[in-house]
Short mmCIF file of C-alpha atoms in Angstrom, two decimals:
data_model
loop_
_atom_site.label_atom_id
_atom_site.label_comp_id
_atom_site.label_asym_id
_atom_site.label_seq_id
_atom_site.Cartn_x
_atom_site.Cartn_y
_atom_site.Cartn_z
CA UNK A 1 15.94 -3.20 -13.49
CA UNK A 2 14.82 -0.72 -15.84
CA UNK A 3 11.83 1.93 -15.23
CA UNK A 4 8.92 1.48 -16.93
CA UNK A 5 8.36 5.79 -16.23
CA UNK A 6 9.80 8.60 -18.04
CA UNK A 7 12.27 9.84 -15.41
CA UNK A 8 13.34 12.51 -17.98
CA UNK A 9 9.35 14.06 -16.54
CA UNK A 10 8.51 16.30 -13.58
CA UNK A 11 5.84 14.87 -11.39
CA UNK A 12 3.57 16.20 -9.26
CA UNK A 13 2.84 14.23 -5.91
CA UNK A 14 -0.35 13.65 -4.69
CA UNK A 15 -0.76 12.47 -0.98
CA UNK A 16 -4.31 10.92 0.39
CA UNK A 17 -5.27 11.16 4.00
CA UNK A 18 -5.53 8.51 6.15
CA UNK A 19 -4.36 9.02 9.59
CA UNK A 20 -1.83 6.90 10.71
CA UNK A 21 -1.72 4.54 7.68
CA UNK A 22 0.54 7.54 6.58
CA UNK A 23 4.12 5.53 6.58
CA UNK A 24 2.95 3.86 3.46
CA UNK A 25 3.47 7.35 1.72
CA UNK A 26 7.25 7.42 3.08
CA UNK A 27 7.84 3.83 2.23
CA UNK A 28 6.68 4.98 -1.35
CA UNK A 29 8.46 8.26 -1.56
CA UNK A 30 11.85 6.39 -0.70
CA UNK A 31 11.57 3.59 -3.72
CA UNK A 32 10.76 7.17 -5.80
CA UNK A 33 13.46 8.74 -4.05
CA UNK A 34 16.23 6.13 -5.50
CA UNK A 35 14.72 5.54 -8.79
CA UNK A 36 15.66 9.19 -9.18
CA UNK A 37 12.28 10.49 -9.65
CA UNK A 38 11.90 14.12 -10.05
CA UNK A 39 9.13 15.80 -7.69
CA UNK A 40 8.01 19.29 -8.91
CA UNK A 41 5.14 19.90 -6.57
CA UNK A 42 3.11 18.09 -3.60
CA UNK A 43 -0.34 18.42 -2.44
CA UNK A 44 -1.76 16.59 0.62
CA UNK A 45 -4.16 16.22 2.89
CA UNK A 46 -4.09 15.57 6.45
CA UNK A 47 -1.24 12.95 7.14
CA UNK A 48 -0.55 13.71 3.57
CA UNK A 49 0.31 17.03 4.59
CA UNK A 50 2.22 16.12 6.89
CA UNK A 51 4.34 13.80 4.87
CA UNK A 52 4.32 16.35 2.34
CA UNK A 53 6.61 18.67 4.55
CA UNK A 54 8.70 15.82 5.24
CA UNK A 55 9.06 15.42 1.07
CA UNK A 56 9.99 19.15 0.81
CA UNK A 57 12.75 19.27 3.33
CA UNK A 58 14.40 16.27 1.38
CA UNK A 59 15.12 14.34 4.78
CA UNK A 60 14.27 10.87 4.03
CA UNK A 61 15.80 9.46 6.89
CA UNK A 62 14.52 11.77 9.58
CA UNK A 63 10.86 10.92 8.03
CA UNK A 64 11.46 7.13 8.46
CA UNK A 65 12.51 7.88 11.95
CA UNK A 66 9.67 9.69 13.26
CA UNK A 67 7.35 6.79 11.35
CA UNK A 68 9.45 3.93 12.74
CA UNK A 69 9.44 5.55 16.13
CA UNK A 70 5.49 6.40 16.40
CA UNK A 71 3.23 5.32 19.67
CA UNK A 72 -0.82 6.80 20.20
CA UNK A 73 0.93 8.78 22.76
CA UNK A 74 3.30 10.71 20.28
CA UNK A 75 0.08 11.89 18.31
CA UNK A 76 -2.64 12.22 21.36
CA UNK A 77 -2.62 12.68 25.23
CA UNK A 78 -3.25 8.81 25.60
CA UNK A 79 -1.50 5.95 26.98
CA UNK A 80 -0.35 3.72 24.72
CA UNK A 81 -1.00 0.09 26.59
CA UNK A 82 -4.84 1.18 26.46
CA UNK A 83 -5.11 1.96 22.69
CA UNK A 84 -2.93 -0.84 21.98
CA UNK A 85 -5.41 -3.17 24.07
CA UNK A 86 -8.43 -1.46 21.53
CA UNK A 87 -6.66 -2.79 18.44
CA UNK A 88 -6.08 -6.07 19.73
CA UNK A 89 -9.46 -6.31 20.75
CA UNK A 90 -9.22 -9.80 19.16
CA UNK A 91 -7.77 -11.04 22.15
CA UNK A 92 -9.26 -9.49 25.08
CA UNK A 93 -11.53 -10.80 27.29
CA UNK A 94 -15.52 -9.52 27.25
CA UNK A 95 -15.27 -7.19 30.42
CA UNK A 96 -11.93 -6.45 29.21
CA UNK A 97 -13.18 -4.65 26.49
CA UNK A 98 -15.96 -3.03 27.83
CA UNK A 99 -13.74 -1.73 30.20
CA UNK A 100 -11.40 -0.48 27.50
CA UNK A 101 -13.97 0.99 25.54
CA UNK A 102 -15.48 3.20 28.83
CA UNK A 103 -12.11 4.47 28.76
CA UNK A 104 -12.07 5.60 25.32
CA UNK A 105 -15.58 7.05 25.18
CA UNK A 106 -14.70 8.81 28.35
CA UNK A 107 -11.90 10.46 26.85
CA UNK A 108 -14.13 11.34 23.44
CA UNK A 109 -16.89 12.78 26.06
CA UNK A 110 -14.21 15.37 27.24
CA UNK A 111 -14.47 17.22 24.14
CA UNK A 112 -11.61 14.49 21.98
CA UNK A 113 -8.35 13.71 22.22
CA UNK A 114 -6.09 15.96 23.58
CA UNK A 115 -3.25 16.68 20.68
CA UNK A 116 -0.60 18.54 22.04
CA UNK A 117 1.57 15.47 21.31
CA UNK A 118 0.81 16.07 17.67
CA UNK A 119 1.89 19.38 17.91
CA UNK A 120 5.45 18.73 19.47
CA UNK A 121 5.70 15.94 17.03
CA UNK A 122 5.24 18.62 14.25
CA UNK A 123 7.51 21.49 15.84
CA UNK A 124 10.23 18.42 16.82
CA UNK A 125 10.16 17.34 13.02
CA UNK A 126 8.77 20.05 10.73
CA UNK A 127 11.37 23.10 9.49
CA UNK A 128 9.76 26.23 7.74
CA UNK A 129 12.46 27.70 6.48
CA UNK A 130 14.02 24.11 5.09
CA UNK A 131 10.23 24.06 3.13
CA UNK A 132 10.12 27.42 1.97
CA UNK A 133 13.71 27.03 0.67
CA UNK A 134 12.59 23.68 -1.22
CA UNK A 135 12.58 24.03 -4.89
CA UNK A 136 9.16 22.21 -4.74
CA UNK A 137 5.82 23.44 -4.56
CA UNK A 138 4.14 22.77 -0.91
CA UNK A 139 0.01 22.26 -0.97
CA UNK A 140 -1.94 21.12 1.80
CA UNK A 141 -5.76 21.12 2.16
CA UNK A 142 -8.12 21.90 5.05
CA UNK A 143 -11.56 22.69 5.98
CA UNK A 144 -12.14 26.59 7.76
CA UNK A 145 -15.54 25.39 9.89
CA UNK A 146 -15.09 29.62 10.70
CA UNK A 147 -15.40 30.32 7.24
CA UNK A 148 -17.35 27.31 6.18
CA UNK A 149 -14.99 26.80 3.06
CA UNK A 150 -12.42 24.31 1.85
CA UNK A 151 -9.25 25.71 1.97
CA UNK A 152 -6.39 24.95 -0.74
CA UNK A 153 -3.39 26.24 0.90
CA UNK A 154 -0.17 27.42 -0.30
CA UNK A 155 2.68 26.28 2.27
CA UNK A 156 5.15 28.85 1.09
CA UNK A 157 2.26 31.81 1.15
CA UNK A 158 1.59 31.59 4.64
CA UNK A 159 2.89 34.14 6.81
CA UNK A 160 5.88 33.65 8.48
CA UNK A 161 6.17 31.23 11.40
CA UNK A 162 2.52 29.94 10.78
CA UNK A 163 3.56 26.69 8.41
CA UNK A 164 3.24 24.31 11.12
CA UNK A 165 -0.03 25.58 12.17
CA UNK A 166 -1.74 25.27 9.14
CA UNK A 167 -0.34 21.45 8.99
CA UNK A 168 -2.00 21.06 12.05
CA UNK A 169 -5.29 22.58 10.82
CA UNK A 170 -5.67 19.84 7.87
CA UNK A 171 -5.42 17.35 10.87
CA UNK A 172 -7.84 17.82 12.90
CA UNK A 173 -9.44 14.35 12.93
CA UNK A 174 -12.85 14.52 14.55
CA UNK A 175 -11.98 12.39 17.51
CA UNK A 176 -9.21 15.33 18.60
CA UNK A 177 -10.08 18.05 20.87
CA UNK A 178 -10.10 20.76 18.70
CA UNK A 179 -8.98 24.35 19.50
CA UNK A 180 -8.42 27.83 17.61
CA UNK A 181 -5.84 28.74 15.39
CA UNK A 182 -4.84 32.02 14.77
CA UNK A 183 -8.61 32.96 15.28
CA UNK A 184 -10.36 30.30 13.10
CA UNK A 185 -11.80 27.00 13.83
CA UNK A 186 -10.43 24.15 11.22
CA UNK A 187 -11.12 20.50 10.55
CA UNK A 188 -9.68 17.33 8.53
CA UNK A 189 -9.34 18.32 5.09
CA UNK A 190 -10.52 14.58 4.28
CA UNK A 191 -14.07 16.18 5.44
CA UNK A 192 -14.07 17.67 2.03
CA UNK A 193 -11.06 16.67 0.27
CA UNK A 194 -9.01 13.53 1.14
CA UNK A 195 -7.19 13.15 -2.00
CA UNK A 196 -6.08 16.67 -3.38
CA UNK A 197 -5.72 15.81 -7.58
CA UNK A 198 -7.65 18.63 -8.14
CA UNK A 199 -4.84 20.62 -6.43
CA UNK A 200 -2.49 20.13 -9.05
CA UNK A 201 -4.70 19.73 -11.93
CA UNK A 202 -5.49 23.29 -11.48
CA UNK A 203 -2.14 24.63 -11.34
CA UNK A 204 -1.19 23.25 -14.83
CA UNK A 205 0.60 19.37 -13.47
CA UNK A 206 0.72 16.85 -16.31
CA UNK A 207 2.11 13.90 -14.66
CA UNK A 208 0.70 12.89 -11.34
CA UNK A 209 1.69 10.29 -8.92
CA UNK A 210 -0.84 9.34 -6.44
CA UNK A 211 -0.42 7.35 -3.59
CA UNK A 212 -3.17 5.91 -1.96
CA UNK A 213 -3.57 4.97 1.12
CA UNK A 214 -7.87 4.77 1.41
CA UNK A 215 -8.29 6.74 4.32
CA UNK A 216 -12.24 7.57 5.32
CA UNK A 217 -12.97 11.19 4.01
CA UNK A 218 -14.78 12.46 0.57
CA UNK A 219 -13.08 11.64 -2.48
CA UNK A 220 -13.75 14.06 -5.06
CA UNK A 221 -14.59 12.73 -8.77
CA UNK A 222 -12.01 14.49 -10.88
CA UNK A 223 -12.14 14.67 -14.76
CA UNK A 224 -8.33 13.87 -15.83
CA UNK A 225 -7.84 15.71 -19.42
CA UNK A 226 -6.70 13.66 -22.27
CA UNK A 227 -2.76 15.06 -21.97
CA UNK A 228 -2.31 14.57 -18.07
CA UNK A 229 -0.88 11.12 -16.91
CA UNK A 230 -1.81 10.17 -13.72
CA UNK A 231 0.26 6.69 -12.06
CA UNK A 232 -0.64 5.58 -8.89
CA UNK A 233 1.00 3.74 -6.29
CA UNK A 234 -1.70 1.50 -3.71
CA UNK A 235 -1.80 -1.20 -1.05
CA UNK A 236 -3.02 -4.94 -2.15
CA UNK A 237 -3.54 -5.30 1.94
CA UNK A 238 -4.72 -3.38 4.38
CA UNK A 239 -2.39 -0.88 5.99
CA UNK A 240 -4.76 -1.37 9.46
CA UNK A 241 -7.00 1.61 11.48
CA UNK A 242 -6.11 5.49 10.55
CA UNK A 243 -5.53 5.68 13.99
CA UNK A 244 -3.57 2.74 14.85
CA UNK A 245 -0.12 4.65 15.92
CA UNK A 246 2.09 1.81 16.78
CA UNK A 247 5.93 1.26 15.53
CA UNK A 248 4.93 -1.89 14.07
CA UNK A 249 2.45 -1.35 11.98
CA UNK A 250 4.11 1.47 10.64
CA UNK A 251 7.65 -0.06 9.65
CA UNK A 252 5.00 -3.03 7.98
CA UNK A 253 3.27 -0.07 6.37
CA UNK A 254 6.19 1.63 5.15
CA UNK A 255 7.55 -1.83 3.78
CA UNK A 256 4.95 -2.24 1.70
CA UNK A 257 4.95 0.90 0.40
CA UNK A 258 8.09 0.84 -0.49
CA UNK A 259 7.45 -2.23 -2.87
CA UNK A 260 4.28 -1.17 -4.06
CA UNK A 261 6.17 1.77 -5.40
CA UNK A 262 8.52 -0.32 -6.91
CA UNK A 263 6.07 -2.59 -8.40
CA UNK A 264 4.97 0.66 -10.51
CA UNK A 265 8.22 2.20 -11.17
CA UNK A 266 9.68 -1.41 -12.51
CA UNK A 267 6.39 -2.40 -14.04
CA UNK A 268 6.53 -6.08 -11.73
CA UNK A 269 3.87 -8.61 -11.99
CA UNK A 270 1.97 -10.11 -9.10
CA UNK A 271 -0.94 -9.59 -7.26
CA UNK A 272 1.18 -10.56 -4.06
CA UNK A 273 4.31 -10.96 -4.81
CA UNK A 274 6.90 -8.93 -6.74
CA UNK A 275 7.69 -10.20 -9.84
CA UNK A 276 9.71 -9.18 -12.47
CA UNK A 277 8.85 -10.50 -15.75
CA UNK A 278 11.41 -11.10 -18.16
CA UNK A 279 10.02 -14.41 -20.44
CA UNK A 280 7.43 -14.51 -23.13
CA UNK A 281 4.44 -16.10 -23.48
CA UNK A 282 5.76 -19.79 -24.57
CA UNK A 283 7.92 -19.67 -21.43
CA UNK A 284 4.53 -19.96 -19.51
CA UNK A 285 3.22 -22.55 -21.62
CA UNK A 286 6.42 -24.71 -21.29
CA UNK A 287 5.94 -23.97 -17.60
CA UNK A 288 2.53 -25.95 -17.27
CA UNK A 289 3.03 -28.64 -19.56
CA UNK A 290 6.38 -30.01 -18.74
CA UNK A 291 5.69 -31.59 -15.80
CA UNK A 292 5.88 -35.36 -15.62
CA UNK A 293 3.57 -38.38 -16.48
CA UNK A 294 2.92 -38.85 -12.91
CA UNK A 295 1.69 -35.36 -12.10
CA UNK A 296 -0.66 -35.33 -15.35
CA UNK A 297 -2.22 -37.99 -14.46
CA UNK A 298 -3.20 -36.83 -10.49
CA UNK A 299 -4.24 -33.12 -12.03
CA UNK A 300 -6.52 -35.26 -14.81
CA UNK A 301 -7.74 -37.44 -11.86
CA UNK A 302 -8.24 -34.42 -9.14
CA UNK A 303 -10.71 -32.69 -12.83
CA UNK A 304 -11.98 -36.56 -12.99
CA UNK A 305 -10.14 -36.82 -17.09
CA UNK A 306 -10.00 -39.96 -18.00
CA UNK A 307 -5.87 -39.69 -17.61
CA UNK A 308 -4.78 -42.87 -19.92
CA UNK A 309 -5.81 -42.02 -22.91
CA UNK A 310 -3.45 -40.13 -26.31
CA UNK A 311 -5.84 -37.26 -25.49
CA UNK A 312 -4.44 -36.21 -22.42
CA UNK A 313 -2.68 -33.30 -23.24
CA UNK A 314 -5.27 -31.75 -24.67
CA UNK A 315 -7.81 -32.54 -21.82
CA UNK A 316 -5.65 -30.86 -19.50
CA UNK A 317 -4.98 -27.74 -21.92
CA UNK A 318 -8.72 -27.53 -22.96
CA UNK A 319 -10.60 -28.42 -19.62
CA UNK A 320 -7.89 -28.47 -16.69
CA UNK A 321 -6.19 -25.38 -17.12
CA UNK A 322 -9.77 -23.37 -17.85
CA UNK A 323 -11.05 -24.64 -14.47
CA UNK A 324 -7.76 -24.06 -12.46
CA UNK A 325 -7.63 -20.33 -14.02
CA UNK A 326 -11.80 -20.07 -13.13
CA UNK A 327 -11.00 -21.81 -9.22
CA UNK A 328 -8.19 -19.07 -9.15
CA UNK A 329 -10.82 -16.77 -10.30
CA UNK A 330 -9.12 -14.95 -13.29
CA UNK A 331 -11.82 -14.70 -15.72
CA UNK A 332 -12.47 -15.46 -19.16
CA UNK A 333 -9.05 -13.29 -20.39
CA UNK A 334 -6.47 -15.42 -18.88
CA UNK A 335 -3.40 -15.96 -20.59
CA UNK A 336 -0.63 -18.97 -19.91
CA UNK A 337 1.60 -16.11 -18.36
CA UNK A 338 -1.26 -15.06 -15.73
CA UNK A 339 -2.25 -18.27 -14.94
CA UNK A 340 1.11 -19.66 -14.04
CA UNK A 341 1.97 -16.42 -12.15
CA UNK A 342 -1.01 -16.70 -10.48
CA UNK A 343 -0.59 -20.46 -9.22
CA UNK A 344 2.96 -19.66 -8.43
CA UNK A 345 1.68 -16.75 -5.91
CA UNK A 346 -0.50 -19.01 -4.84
CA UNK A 347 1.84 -22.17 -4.33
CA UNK A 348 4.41 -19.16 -2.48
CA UNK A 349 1.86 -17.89 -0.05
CA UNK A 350 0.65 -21.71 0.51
CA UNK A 351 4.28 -22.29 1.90
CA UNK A 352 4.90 -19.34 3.06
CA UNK A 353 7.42 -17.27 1.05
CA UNK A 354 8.68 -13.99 2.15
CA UNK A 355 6.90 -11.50 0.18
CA UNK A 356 9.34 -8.48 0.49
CA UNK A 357 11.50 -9.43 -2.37
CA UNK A 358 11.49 -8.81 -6.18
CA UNK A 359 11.76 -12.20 -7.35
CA UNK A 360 11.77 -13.55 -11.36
CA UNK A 361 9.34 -16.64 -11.98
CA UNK A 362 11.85 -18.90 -11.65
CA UNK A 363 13.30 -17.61 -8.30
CA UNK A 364 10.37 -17.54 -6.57
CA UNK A 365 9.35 -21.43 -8.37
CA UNK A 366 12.98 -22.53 -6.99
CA UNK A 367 12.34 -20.77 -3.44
CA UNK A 368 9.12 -22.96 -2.61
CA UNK A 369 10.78 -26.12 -3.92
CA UNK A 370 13.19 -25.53 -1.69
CA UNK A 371 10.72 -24.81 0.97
CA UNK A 372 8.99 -28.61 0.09
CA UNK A 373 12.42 -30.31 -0.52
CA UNK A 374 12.32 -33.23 1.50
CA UNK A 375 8.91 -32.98 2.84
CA UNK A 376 5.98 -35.29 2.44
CA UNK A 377 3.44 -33.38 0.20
CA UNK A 378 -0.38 -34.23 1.97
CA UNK A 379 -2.04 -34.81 -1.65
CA UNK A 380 -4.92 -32.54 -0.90
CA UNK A 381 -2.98 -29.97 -1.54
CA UNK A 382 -4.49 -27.90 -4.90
CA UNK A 383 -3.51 -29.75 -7.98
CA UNK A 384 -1.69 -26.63 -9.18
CA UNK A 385 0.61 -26.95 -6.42
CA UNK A 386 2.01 -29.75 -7.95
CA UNK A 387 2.34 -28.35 -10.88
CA UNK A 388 4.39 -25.31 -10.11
CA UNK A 389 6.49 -28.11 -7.91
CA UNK A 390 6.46 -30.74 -10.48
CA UNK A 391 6.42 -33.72 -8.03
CA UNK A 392 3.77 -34.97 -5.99
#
């Protein structure tokens, strides 16, 4: 595949906050990392910072290790079979989670979480002199409650042996017990700041990447001038609760941030899938109206067309297709090559495709008829299913 970026460009990197939904940022940075993208600078806030130090020491495989290994009790003084039982509240019992809950507030009613963990994790994981060495630019954001300020702070410009403090000080979520550094009082920088643009803008970046992960904090409305291009790289699902620390989720997370940042740098199609588009737009067309006699006729009867007549063809190009594409819930732009693509995803996630996978149209068509191959198709499925199958 071929990138759809200039990788002849510098880019600036651009890291939200959001808590543990932070291994989406390290899934992303590897797919950037083997494209061969060049990072100049990174600003983040938070778990942005965070991953930010991880970006300037270069070590991608010591930053999927930490996110791979994570547990609640690797971040905060908790134990991990209680906060696992809060996030799968689904399943518990009533009194169960009452119970669970008395715990939690309890431990919020003791003045927060107690973080030391977080601060092991950080000296186990962060070096200061492999960072300051870096020939990026380091930029984290925090909040000085002492100083009532927002604080846009230069990694590198901090006094010696103080770097992994001042990481800690854009993290301090308001559920953790929160303590002095160095003097001052600090909080989240998402309080003021959760996704630092403004960071780099200021210092003279033309190319951004952003990766998003939506974490709760204030987003600041930015003007982007006329010469700066700004890409961005975001989940289609959610990445779970900012503080949902469990190995799971995170390798899931860092998945899909992996392909998500492929699905930019490639420029693939597909809202769920990843799809890379190779045809034109007749391809499409040929795509929905070769199918046989036998499957025109059900589609015409599922729309209620009158299917025998020399007119079919055109009822199902004129009336059919406009009310799959409005049931599928494209609008009034649709074009032959969205509308298959988008009954295709559809037809995949009906039969359960992997997702992780770039796949071309035909690929992914030929992976769900293999899927129905010698099953009995229940005829209530859509009518587009049997289109994209071709057999009823």
């Amino acid at each position: 595949m071929i990138p759809v970026i200039d990788l002849s460009k510098e880019y600036g990197l651009v890291l939200e906050g959001g808590g543990a939904k932070g291994a989406y940022q390290i899934g992303a940075w590897k797919a950037l990392k083997e494209a061969g993208v060049k990072i100049k600078g990174v600003a983040g806030t938070s778990v942005g910072a965070l991953n930010g130090a991880l970006i300037c020491m270069g070590d991608l495989e010591q930053a999927e290790k930490l996110w791979k290994t994570i547990a609640y009790s690797k971040v905060m003084d908790v134990d991990d079979q209680l906060m696992a039982r809060l996030f799968d509240k689904e399943k518990l019992k009533p009194d169960v989670l009452r119970s669970t809950l008395k715990d939690i507030f309890r431990m919020l009613g003791d003045g927060g979480a107690d973080i030391a963990p977080l601060k092991n994790l950080i000296e186990e994981n962060i070096d200061e002199e492999r960072i300051r060495n870096s020939p990026m630019e380091f930029y984290s954001c925090t909040y000085s409650v002492t100083d009532r300020r927002e604080l846009e702070v230069d990694m590198k410009a901090v006094p010696e042996g103080q770097m992994q403090d001042m990481l800690l000080a854009s993290s301090y979520l308001p559920v953790f017990k929160n303590e002095k550094l160095h003097g001052k009082t600090y909080m989240d920088g998402g309080i003021t700041n959760v996704l630092p643009v403004n960071t780099l803008l200021d210092r003279g970046y033309e190319n951004l990447i952003l990766i998003r992960i939506f974490g709760v904090g204030h987003e600041k409305r930015i003007m982007i001038p006329d010469e700066v291009t700004v890409l961005e790289i975001a989940p289609r699902s959610s990445l779970g609760s900012m503080l949902q620390f469990d190995s799971a989720k995170s390798r899931r997370n860092m998945r899909m941030g992996y392909y998500d940042a492929l699905r930019m740098l490639y420029g693939l199609e597909g809202k769920i899938y990843y799809i890379e588009q190779k045809e034109e737009e007749c391809y499409y067309l040929n795509q929905l109206i070769g199918i046989s006699s036998e499957v025109t006729r059900h589609v015409l009867e599922v729309y209620k067309r009158e299917p025998e007549t020399e007119l079919s063809l055109r009822q199902y190009l004129e009336k059919v297709l406009p009310q799959i594409a409005a049931e599928l819930k494209l609008g009034n732009s649709w074009s032959y090559r969205t509308l298959y693509l988008t009954m295709l995803e559809a037809t995949a996630r009906i039969f359960r495709i992997g997702k992780y996978h770039i796949y071309t149209a035909e690929e992914l068509r030929e992976a769900v008829r293999k899927k129905a191959q010698g099953n009995e198709l229940p005829r209530e499925l859509p009518a587009f299913v049997h289109v994209i199958l071709n057999q009823l």
